PDB file of C-alpha atoms in Angstrom:
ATOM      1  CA  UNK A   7      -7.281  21.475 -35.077  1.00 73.00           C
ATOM      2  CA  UNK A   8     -10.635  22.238 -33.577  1.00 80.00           C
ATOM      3  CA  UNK A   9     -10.975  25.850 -34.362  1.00 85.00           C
ATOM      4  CA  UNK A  10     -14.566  25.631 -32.388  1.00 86.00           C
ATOM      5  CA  UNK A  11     -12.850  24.698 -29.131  1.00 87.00           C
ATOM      6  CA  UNK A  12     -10.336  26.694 -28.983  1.00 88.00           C
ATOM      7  CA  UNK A  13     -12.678  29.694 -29.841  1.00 88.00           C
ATOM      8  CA  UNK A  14     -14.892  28.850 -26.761  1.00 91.00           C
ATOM      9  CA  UNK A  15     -12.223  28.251 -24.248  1.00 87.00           C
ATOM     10  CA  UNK A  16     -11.187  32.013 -26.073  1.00 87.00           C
ATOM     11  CA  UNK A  17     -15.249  33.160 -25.042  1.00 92.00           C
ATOM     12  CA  UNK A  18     -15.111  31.541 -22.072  1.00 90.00           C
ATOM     13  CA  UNK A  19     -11.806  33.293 -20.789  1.00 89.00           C
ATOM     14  CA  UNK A  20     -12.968  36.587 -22.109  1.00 92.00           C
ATOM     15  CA  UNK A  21     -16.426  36.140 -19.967  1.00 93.00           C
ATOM     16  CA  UNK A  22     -14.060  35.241 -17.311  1.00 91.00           C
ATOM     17  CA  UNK A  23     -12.215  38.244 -17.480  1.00 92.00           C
ATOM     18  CA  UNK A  24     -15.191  40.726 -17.730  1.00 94.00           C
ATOM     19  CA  UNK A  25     -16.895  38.867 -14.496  1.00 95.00           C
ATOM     20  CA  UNK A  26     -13.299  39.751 -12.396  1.00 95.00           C
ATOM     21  CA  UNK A  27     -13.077  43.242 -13.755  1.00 95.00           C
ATOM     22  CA  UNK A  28     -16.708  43.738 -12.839  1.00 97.00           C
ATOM     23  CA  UNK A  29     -16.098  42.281  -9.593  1.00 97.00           C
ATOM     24  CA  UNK A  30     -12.908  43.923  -9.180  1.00 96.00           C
ATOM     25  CA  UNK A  31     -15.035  47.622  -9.374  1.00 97.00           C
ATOM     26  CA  UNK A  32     -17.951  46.192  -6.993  1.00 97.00           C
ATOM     27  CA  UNK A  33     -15.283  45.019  -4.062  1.00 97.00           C
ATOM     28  CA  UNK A  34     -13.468  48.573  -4.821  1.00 96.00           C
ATOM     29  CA  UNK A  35     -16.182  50.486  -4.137  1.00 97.00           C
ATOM     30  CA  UNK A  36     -17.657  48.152  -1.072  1.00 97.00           C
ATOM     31  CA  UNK A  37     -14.348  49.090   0.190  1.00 96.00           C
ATOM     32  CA  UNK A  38     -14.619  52.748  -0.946  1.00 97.00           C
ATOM     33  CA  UNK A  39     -18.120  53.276  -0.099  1.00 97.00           C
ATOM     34  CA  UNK A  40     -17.689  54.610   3.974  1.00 97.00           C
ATOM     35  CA  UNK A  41     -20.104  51.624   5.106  1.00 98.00           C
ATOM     36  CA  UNK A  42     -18.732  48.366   6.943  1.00 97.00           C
ATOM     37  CA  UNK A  43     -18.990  45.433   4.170  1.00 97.00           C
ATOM     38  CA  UNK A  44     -21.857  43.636   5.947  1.00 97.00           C
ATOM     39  CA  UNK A  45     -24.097  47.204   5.312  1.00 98.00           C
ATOM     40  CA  UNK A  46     -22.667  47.405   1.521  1.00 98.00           C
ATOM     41  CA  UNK A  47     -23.437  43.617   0.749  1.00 98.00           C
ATOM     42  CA  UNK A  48     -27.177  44.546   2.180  1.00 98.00           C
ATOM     43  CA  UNK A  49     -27.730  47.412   0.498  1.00 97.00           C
ATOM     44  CA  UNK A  50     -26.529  45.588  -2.486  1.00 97.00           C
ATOM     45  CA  UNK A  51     -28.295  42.399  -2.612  1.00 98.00           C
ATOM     46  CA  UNK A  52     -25.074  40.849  -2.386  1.00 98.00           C
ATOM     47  CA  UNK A  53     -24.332  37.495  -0.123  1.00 98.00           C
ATOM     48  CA  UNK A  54     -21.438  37.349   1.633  1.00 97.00           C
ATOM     49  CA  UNK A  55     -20.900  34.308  -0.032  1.00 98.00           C
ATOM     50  CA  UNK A  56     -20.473  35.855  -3.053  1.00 98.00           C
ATOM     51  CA  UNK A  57     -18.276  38.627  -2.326  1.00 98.00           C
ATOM     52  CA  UNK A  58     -15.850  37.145  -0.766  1.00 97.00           C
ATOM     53  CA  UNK A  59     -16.008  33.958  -3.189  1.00 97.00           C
ATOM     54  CA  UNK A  60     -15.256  37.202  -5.784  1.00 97.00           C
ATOM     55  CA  UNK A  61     -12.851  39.010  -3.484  1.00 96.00           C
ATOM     56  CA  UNK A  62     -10.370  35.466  -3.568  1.00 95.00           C
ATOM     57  CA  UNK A  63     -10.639  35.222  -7.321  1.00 94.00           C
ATOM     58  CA  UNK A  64      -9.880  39.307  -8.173  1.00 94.00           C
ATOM     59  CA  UNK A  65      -6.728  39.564  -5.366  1.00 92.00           C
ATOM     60  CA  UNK A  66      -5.826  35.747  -7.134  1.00 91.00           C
ATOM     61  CA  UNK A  67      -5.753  37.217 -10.225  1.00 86.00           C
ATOM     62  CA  UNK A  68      -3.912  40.577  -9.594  1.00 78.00           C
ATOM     63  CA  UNK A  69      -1.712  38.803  -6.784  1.00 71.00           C
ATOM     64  CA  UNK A  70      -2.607  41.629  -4.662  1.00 60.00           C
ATOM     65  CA  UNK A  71      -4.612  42.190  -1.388  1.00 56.00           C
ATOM     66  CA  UNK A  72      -7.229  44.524  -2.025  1.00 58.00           C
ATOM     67  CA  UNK A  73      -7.929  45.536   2.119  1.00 53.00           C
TER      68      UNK A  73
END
């Protein structure tokens, strides 16, 4: 067995997992926040790109719409 692989695919799902809970909390509170998404993402540095690449992967994961 390679011990070393299977350790980092283990790191690498762990990283995974810690990128869609922090994503998880920024979409949550762009949703929570009072502002439309396109005045969150600005005052955030955030591309729309990005969210929404994050928003697919998060409701993926948790098989749940978020909006």
């Amino acid at each position: 067995r390679n011990f070393q692989h299977e350790a980092d695919i283990l790191s690498r799902r762990k990283i995974e997992q810690a990128k869609l809970q922090y994503w998880a909390g920024m979409i949550h509170d762009c949703q929570h926040s009072g502002l439309k998404t396109k005045e969150w993402l600005a005052n955030h540095g955030i591309s729309k790109d990005t969210y929404y690449y994050w928003y697919k992967k998060v409701t993926a994961s948790n098989g749940e719409d978020l909006g």
